[in-house]
Every structure is written in structure tokens, then in C-alpha cells.
PDB file of C-alpha atoms and ligand atoms in Angstrom:
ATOM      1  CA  UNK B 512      18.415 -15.513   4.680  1.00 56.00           C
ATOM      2  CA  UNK B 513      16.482 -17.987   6.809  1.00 55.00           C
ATOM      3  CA  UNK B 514      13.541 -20.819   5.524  1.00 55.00           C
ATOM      4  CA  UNK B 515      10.413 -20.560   7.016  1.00 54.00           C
ATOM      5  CA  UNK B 516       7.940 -23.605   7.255  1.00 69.00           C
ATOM      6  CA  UNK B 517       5.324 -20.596   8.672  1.00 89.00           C
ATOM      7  CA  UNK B 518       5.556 -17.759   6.906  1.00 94.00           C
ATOM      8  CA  UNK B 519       5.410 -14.676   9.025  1.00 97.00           C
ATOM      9  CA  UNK B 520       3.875 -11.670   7.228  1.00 98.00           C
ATOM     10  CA  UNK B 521       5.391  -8.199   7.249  1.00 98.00           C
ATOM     11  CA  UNK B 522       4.204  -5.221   6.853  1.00 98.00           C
ATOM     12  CA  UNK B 523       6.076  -2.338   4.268  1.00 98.00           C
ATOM     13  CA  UNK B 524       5.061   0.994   4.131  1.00 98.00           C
ATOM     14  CA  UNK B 525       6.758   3.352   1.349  1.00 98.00           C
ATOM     15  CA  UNK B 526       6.414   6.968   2.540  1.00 98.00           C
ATOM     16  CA  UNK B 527       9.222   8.609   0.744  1.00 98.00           C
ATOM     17  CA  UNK B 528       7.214  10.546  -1.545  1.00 97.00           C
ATOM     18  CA  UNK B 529       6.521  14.464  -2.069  1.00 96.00           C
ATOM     19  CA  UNK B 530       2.764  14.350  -2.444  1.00 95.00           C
ATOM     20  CA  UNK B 531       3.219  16.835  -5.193  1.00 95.00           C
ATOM     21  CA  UNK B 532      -0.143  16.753  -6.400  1.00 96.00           C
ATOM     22  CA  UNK B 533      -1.499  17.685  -2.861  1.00 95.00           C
ATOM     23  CA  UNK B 534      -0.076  20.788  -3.455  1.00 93.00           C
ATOM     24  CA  UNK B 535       0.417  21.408   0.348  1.00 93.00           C
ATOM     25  CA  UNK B 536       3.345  22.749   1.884  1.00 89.00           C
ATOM     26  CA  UNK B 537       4.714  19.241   3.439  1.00 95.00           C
ATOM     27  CA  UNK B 538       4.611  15.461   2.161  1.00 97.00           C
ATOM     28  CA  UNK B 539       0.733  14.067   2.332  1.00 97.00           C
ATOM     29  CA  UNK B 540       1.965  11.238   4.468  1.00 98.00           C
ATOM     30  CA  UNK B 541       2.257  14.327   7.035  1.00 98.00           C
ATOM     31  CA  UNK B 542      -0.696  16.300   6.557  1.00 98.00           C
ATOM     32  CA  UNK B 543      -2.868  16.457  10.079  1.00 97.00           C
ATOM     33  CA  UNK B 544      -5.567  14.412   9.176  1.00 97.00           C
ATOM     34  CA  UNK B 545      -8.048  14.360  12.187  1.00 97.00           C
ATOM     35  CA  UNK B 546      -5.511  15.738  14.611  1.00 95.00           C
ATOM     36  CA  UNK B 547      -2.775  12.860  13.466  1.00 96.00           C
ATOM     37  CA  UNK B 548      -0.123  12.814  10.699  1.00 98.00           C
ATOM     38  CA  UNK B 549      -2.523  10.938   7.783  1.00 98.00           C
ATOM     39  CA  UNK B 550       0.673   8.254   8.138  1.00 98.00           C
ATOM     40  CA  UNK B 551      -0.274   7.136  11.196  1.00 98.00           C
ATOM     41  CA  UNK B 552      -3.748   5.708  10.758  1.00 98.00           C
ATOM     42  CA  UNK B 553      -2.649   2.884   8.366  1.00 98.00           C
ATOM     43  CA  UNK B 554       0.246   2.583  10.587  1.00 98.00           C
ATOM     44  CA  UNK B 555      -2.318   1.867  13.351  1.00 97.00           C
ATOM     45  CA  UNK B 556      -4.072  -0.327  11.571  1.00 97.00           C
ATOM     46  CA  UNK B 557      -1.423  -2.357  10.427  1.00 98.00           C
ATOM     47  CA  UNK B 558       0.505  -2.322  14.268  1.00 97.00           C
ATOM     48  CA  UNK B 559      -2.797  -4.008  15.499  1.00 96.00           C
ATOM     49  CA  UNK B 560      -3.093  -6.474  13.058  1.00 97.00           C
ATOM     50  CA  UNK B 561      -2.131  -9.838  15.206  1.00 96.00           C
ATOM     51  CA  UNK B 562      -0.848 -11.892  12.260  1.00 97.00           C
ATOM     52  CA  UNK B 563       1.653  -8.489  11.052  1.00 97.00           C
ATOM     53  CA  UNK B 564       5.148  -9.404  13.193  1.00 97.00           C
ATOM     54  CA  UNK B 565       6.741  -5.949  12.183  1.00 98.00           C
ATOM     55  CA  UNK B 566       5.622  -2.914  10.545  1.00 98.00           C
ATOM     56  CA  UNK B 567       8.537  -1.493   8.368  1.00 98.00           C
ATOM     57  CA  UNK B 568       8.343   2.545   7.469  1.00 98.00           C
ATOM     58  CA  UNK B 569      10.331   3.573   3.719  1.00 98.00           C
ATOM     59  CA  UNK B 570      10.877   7.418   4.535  1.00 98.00           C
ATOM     60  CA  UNK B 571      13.627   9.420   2.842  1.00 98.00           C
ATOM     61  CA  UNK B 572      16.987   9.369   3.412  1.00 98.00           C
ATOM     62  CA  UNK B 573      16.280  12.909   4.250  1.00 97.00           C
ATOM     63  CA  UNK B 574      13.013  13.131   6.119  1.00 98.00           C
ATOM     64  CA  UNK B 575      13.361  15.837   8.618  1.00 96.00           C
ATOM     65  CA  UNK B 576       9.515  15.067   9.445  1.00 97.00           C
ATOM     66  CA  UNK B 577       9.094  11.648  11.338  1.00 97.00           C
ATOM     67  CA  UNK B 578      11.110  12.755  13.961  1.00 97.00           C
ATOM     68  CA  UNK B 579       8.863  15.507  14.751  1.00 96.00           C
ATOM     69  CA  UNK B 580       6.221  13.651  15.802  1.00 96.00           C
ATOM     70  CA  UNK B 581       5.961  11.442  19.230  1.00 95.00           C
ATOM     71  CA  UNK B 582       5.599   7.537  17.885  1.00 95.00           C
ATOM     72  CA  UNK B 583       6.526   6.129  21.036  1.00 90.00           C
ATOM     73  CA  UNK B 584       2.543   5.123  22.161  1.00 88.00           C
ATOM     74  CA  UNK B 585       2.785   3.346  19.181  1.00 91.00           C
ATOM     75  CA  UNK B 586       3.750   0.097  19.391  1.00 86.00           C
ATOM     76  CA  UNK B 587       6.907  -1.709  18.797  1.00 93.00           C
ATOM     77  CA  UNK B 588       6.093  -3.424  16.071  1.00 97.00           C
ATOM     78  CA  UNK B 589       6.959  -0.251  14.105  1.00 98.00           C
ATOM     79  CA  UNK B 590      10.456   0.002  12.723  1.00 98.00           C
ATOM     80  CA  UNK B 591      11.486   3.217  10.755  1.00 98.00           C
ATOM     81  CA  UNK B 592      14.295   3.025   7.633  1.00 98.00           C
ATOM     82  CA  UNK B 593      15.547   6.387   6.258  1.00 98.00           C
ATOM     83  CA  UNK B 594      16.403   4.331   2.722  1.00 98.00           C
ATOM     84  CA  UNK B 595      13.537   6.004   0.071  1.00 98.00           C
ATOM     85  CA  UNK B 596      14.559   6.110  -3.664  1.00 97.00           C
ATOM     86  CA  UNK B 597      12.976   8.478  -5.997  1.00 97.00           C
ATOM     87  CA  UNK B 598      10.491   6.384  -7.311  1.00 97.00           C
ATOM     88  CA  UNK B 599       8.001   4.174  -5.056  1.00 97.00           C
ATOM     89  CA  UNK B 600       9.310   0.806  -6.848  1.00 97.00           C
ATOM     90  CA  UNK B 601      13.080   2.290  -5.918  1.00 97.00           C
ATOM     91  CA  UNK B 602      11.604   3.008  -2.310  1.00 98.00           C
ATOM     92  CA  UNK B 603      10.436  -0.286  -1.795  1.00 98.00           C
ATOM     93  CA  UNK B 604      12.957  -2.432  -3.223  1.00 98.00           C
ATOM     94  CA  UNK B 605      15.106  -0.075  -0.627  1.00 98.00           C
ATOM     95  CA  UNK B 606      12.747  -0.855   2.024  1.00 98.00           C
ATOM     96  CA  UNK B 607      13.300  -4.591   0.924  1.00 98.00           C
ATOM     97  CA  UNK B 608      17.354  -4.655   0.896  1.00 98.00           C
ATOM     98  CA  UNK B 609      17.120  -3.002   4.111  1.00 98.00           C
ATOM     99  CA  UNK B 610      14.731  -5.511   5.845  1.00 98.00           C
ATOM    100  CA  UNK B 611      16.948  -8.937   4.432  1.00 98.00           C
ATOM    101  CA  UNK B 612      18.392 -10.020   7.934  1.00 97.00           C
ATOM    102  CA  UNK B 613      14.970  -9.713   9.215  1.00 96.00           C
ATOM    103  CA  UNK B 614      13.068 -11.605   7.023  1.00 98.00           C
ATOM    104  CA  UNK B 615      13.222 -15.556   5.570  1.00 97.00           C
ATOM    105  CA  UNK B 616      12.703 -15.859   2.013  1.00 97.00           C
ATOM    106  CA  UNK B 617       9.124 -17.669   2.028  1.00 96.00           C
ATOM    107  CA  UNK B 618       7.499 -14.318   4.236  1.00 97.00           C
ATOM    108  CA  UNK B 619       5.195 -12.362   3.302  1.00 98.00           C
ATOM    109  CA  UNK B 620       5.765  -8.887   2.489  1.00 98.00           C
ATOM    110  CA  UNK B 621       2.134  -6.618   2.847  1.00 98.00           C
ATOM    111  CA  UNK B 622       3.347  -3.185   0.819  1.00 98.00           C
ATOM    112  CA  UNK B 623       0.801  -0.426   1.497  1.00 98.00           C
ATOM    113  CA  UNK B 624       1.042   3.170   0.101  1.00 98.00           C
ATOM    114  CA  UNK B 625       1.444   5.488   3.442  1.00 98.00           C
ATOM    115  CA  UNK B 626      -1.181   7.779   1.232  1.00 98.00           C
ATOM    116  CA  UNK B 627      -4.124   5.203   2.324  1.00 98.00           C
ATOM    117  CA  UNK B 628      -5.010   6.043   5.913  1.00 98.00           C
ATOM    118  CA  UNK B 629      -8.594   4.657   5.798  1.00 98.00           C
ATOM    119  CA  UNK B 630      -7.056   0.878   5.766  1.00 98.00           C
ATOM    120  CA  UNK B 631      -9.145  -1.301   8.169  1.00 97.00           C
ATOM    121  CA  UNK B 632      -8.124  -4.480  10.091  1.00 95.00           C
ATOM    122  CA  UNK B 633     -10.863  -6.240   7.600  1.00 95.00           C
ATOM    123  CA  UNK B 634      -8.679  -5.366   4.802  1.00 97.00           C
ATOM    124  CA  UNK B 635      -5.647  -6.593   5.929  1.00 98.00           C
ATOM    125  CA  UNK B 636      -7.239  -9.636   7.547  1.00 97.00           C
ATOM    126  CA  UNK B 637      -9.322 -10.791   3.880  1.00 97.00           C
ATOM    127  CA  UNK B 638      -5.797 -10.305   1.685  1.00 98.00           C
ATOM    128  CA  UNK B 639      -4.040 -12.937   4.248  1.00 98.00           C
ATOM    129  CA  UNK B 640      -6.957 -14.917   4.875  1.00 97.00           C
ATOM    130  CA  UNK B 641      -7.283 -15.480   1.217  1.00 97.00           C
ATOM    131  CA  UNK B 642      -4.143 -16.120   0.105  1.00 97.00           C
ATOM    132  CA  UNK B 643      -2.349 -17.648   2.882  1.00 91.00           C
ATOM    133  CA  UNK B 644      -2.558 -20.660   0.700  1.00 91.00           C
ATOM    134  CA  UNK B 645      -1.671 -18.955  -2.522  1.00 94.00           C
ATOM    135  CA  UNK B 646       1.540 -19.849  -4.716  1.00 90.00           C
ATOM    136  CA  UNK B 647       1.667 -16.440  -6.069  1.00 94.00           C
ATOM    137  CA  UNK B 648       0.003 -13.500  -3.694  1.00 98.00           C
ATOM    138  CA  UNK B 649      -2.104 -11.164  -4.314  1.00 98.00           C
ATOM    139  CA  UNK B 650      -3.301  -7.279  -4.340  1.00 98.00           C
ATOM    140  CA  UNK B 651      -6.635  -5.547  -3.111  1.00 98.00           C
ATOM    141  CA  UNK B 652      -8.634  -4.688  -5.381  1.00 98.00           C
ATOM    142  CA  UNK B 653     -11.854  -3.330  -7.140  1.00 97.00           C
ATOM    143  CA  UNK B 654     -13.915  -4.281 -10.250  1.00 97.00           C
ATOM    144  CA  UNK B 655     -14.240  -1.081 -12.520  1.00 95.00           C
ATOM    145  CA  UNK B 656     -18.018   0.219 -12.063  1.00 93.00           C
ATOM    146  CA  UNK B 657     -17.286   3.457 -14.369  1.00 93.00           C
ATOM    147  CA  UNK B 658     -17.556   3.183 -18.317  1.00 94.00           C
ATOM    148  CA  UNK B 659     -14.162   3.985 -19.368  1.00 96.00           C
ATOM    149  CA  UNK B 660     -12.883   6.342 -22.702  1.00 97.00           C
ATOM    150  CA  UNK B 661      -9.930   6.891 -23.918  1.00 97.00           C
ATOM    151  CA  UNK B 662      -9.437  10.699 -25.205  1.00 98.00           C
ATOM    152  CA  UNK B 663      -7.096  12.098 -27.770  1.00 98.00           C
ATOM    153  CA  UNK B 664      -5.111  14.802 -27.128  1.00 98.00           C
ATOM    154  CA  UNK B 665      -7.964  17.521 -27.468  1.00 98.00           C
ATOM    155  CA  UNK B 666      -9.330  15.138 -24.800  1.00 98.00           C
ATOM    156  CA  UNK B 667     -12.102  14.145 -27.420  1.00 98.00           C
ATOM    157  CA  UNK B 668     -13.197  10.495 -27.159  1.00 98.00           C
ATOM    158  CA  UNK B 669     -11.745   8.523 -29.584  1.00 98.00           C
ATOM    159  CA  UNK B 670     -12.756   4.907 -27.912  1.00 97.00           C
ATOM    160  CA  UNK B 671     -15.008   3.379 -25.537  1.00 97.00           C
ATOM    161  CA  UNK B 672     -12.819   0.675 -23.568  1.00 95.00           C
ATOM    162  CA  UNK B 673     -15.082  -2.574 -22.238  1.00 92.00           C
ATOM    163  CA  UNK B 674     -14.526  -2.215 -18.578  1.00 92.00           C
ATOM    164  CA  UNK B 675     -15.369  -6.247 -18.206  1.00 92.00           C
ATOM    165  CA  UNK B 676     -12.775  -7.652 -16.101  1.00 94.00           C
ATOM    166  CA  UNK B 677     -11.095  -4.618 -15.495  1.00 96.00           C
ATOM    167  CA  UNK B 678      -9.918  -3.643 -11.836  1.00 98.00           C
ATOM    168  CA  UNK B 679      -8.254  -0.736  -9.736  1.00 97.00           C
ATOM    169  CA  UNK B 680      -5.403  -2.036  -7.882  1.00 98.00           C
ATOM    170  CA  UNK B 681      -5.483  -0.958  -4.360  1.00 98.00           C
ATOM    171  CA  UNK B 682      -2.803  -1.675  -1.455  1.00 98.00           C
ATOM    172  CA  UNK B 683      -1.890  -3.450   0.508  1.00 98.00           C
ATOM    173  CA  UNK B 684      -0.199  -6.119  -2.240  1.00 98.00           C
ATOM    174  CA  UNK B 685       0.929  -9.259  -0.340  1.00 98.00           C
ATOM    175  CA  UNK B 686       4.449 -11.329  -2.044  1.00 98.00           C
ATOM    176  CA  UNK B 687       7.088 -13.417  -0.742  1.00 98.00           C
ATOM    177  CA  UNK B 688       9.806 -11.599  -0.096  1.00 98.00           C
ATOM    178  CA  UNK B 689      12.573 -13.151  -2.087  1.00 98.00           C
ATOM    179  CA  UNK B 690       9.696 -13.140  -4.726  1.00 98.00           C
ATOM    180  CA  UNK B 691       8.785  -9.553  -4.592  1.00 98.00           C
ATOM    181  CA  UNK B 692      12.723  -8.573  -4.208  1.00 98.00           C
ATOM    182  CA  UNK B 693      13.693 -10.493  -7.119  1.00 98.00           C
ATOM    183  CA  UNK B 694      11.135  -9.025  -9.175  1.00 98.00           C
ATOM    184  CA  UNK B 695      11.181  -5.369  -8.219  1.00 98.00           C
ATOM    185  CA  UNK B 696      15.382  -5.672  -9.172  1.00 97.00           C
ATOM    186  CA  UNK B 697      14.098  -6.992 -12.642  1.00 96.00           C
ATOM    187  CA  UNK B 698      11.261  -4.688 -13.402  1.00 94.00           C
ATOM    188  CA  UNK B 699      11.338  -0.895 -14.722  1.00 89.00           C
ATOM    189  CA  UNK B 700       9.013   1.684 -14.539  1.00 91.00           C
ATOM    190  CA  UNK B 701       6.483  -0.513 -12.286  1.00 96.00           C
ATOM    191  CA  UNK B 702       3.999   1.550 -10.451  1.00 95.00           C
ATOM    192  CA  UNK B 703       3.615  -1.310  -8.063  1.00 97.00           C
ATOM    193  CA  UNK B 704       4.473  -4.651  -6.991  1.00 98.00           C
ATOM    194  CA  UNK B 705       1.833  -6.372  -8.891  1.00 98.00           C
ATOM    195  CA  UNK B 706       3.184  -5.219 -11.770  1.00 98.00           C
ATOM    196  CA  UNK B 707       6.698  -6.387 -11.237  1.00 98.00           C
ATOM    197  CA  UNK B 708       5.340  -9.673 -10.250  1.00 98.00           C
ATOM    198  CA  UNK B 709       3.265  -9.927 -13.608  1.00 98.00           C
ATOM    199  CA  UNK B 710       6.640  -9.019 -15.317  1.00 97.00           C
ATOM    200  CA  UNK B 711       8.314 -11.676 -13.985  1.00 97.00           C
ATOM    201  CA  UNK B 712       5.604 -13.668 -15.472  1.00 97.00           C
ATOM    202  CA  UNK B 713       3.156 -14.412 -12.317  1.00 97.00           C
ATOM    203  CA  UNK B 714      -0.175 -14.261 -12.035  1.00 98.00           C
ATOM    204  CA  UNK B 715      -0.970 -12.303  -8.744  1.00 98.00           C
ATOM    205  CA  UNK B 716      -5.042 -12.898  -7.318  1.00 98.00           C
ATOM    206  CA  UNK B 717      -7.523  -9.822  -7.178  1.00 98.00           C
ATOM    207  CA  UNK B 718      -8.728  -9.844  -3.988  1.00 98.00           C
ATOM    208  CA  UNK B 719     -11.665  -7.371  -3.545  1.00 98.00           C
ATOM    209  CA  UNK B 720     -11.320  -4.523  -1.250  1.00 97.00           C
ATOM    210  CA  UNK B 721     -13.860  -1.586  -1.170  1.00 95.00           C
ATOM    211  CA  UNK B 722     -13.696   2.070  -2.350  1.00 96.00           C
ATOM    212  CA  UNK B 723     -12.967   3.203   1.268  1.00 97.00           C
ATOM    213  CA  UNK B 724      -9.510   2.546   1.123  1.00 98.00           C
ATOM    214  CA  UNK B 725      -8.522   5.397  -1.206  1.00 97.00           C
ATOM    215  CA  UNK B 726      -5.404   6.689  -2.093  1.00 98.00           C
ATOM    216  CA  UNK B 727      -5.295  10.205  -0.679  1.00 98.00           C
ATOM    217  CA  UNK B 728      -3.702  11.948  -4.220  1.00 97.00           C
ATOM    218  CA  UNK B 729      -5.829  15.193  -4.317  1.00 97.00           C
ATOM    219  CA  UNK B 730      -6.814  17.859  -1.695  1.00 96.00           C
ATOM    220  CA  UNK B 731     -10.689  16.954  -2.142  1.00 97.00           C
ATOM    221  CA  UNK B 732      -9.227  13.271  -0.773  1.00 98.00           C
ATOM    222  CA  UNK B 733      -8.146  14.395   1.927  1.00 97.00           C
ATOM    223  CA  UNK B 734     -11.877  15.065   3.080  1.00 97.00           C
ATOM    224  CA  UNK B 735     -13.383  12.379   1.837  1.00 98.00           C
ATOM    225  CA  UNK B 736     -10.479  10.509   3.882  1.00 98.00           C
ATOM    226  CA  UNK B 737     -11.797  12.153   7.229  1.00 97.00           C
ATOM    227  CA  UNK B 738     -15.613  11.276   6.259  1.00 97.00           C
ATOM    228  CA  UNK B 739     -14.674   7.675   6.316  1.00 97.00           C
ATOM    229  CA  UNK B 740     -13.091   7.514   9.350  1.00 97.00           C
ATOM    230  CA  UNK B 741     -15.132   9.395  11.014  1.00 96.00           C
ATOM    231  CA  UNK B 742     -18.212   7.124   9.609  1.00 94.00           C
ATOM    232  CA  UNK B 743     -16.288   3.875   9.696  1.00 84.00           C
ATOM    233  CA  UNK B 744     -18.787   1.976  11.597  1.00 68.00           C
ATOM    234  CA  UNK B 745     -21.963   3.094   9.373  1.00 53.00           C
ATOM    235  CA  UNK B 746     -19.939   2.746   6.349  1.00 48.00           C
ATOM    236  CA  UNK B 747     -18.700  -0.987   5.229  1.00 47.00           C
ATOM    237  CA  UNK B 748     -18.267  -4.473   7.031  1.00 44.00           C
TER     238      UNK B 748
HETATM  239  N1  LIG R 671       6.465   6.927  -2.440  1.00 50.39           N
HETATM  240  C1  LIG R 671       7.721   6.553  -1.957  1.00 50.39           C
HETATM  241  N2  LIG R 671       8.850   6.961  -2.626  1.00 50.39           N
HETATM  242  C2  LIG R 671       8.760   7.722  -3.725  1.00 50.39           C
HETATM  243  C3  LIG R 671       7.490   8.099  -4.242  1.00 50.39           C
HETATM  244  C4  LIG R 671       6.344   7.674  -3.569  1.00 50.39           C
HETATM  245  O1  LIG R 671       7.803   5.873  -0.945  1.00 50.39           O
HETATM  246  N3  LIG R 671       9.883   8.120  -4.333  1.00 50.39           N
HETATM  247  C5  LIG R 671       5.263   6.540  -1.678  1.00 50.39           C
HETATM  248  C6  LIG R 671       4.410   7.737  -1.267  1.00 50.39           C
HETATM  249  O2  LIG R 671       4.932   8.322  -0.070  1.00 50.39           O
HETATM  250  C7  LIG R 671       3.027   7.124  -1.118  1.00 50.39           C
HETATM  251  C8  LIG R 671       3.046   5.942  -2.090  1.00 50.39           C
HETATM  252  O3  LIG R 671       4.412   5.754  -2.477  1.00 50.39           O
HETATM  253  O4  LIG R 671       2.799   6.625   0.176  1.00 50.39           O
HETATM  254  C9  LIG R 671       2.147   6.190  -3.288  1.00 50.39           C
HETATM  255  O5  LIG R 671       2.683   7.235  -4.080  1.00 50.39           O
HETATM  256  P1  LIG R 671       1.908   8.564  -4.492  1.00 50.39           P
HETATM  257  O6  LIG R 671       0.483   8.507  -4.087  1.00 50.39           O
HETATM  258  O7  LIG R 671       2.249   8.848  -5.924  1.00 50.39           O
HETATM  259  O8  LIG R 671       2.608   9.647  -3.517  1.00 50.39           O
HETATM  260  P2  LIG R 671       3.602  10.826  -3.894  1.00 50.39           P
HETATM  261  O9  LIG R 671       4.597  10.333  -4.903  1.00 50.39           O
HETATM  262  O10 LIG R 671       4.113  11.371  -2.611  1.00 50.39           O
HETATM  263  O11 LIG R 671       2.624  11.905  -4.545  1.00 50.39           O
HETATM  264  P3  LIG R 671       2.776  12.642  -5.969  1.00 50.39           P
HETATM  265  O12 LIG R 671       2.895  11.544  -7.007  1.00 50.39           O
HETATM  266  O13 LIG R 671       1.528  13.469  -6.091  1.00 50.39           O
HETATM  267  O14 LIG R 671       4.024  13.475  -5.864  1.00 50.39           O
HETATM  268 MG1  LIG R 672       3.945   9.674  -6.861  1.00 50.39          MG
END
């Protein structure tokens, strides 16, 4: 693997899940969301980000979906790998192995979920603005706004948790990639890279996003998905 004086940044996108809480016949990442596959907005987005070299695609080993579609308007940057695992830290560490010959060790690795199609260029631009300079990297993310409980298992409240420094972590979450790799083969169970990162005893940067980059999880998200891109331009800055 080569050094790099200027880190290039990278962009990984795991898309190798089932969307089985969508409920819908076929993966989310495929659903038609405003006449596309909801994949290929964030895939958009990412392709036309200037400082993102290559935009690297985690689908199945199986996918019998991608190739269904035409990506060739799209631009070059984008580089499918059928190497998903069957959990999103397996996919990306996958997506990681896979990528090694392409990548020096001091790059940046921007991992978004494939189920967040309302990603804008100002997201990806703040997260590398702000820690292009940063020994660790960092994640999007919000500051909790609801009052949080904790229920029992009758789904009584048994606690009311101070939501004070408490954040959602959103994507895209921005590592080295020797970093992130070494990590992600340490850590078990992580639900993202963050996590892996804090595991290996790192202190990764909140960077504040906004709630229009949601994670399309539920059918009702899927509309609320097409109301912000349809209202992009009224809705944040
Ligand atoms: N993902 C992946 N490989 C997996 C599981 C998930 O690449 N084995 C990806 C999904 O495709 C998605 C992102 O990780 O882009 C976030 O995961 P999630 O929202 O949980 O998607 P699914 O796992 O597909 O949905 P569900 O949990 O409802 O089945
Ligand atoms: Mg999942």
C-alpha cells in the first residue's frame, strides 16, 4: 500500500443489505424513488463531489439488481464490487479489502449508507472541510432535540435519559483507511465505523449535519425522502 503526503478521499457505499424493514418486494437501495433506483441519488451526489477521486459500491456477492439498471451516464468515478457480508460492518470491511491496491494508507475513506439518498454536496463538502486537518476523522451528525425514555418490557417508562450531549450518528463517516480497516477487523457487533474507531480507543469529531439526510428504514421514509428532494432548494443551506 502506497504513502500519501495528500490524502485523496474515497468514497464507500455499503448496499448489500435486504431492507427488511421496508417490507417491499426488492432491497430499499432499489426502490424507484422519483423515477431512479433510491441508490443512485447519493451516488450522484457523491460522483460530483470534486474532492471524491472514486466512488466505491458494496453490493452482494449475489445482486442480480445493479445490473438491471443503465449506470453508464453516470460517471466514471463509480466502481461497483460484488463483495457484501451479512452484516454492514462485514460489508464494509469487504468493501475495504477489496479497494487495498487502490488506496494509500493515509486516504480517506467517506462510508455512506446507500439507504440515504437525500445526501447533498454541502454535506459531503462540511465533513472534509472540517476535518481535513483532523488526526482522527469524523461522522455527521445531530444533537438529540427529543427527550429520551427508556421503557421496560411492557414498554412502561422506567427512566428519563438527559439527552445533553447526546447525538444521532448520520453518514457519511470519514477515516483513514488503514485506520478504519484496522479497526473494523478488531471490532464486533459495530453498527458503524465510528464505533469501531471508538473501540479501538479514538475519539472521532461530531460534525453537524441536518435531519434531511435520513436514513430511509421505513415505508413512511421513503416519502418524506421524495419531499426533500423535491424541496431541496426551500429546505436547508
Ligand atoms: N448493508 C450492507 N450489508 C449488509 C447490511 C446492510 O451493505 N449486510 C447496508 C444497507 O444496504 C444500507 C446500510 O448498510 O445501505 C444501512 O443498513 P440498513 O439501513 O440497516 O439497511 P438494511 O440492512 O438493508 O435494512 P434492514 O435492516 O431493514 O434489513
Ligand atoms: Mg440492517
Amino acid at each position: 500500500m502506497q504513502q500519501s503526503f495528500h490524502p485523496r478521499h474515497f468514497a464507500l457505499v455499503p448496499a448489500a443489505g435486504s431492507g427488511s424493514r421496508m417490507g417491499a418486494g426488492l432491497p430499499k437501495q432499489y426502490l424507484p424513488l422519483l423515477g431512479q433506483p433510491l441508490i443512485r441519488h447519493a451516488l450522484a451526489t457523491l460522483c460530483a463531489t470534486p474532492e471524491i477521486d472514486q466512488v466505491f459500491v458494496v453490493l452482494s456477492v449475489d445482486d442480480s439488481h445493479w445490473a438491471r439498471h443503465d449506470w453508464s451516464e453516470m460517471s466514471p468515478k463509480l466502481v461497483p464490487l460484488f463483495c457484501g457480508g451479512p452484516t454492514r460492518a462485514d460489508s464494509v470491511l469487504a468493501g475495504l479489502r477489496a479497494i487495498a491496491h487502490d488506496v494509500a494508507a493515509t486516504d480517506w475513506v467517506l462510508v455512506h449508507d446507500a439507504a440515504r439518498p437525500c445526501l447533498a454536496s454541502w454535506h459531503v463538502e462540511r465533513l472534509i472541510r472540517e476535518l481535513g486537518h483532523d488526526d482522527c476523522g469524523g461522522i455527521l451528525a445531530l444533537p438529540m432535540a427529543d427527550t429520551l425514555k427508556r421503557a421496560d418490557e411492557q414498554r412502561r417508562i422506567v427512566e428519563t435519559v438527559a439527552r445533553d450531549r447526546l447525538w444521532r450518528a448520520q453518514t457519511p463517516q470519514m477515516f483513514r483507511y488503514v485506520v478504519l480497516r484496522r479497526a473494523l477487523e478488531s471490532a464486533h457487533g459495530v453498527t458503524d465505523e465510528a464505533s469501531a474507531i471508538e473501540a479501538a480507543g479514538l475519539r472521532p469529531r461530531l460534525i453537524e449535519g441536518d435531519t434531511t439526510n435520513l436514513k430511509v428504514t421505513w415505508p413512511l421514509d421513503l416519502h418524506l425522502a421524495e419531499w426533500i428532494l423535491l424541496h431541496r432548494e426551500g429546505v436547508v443551506q
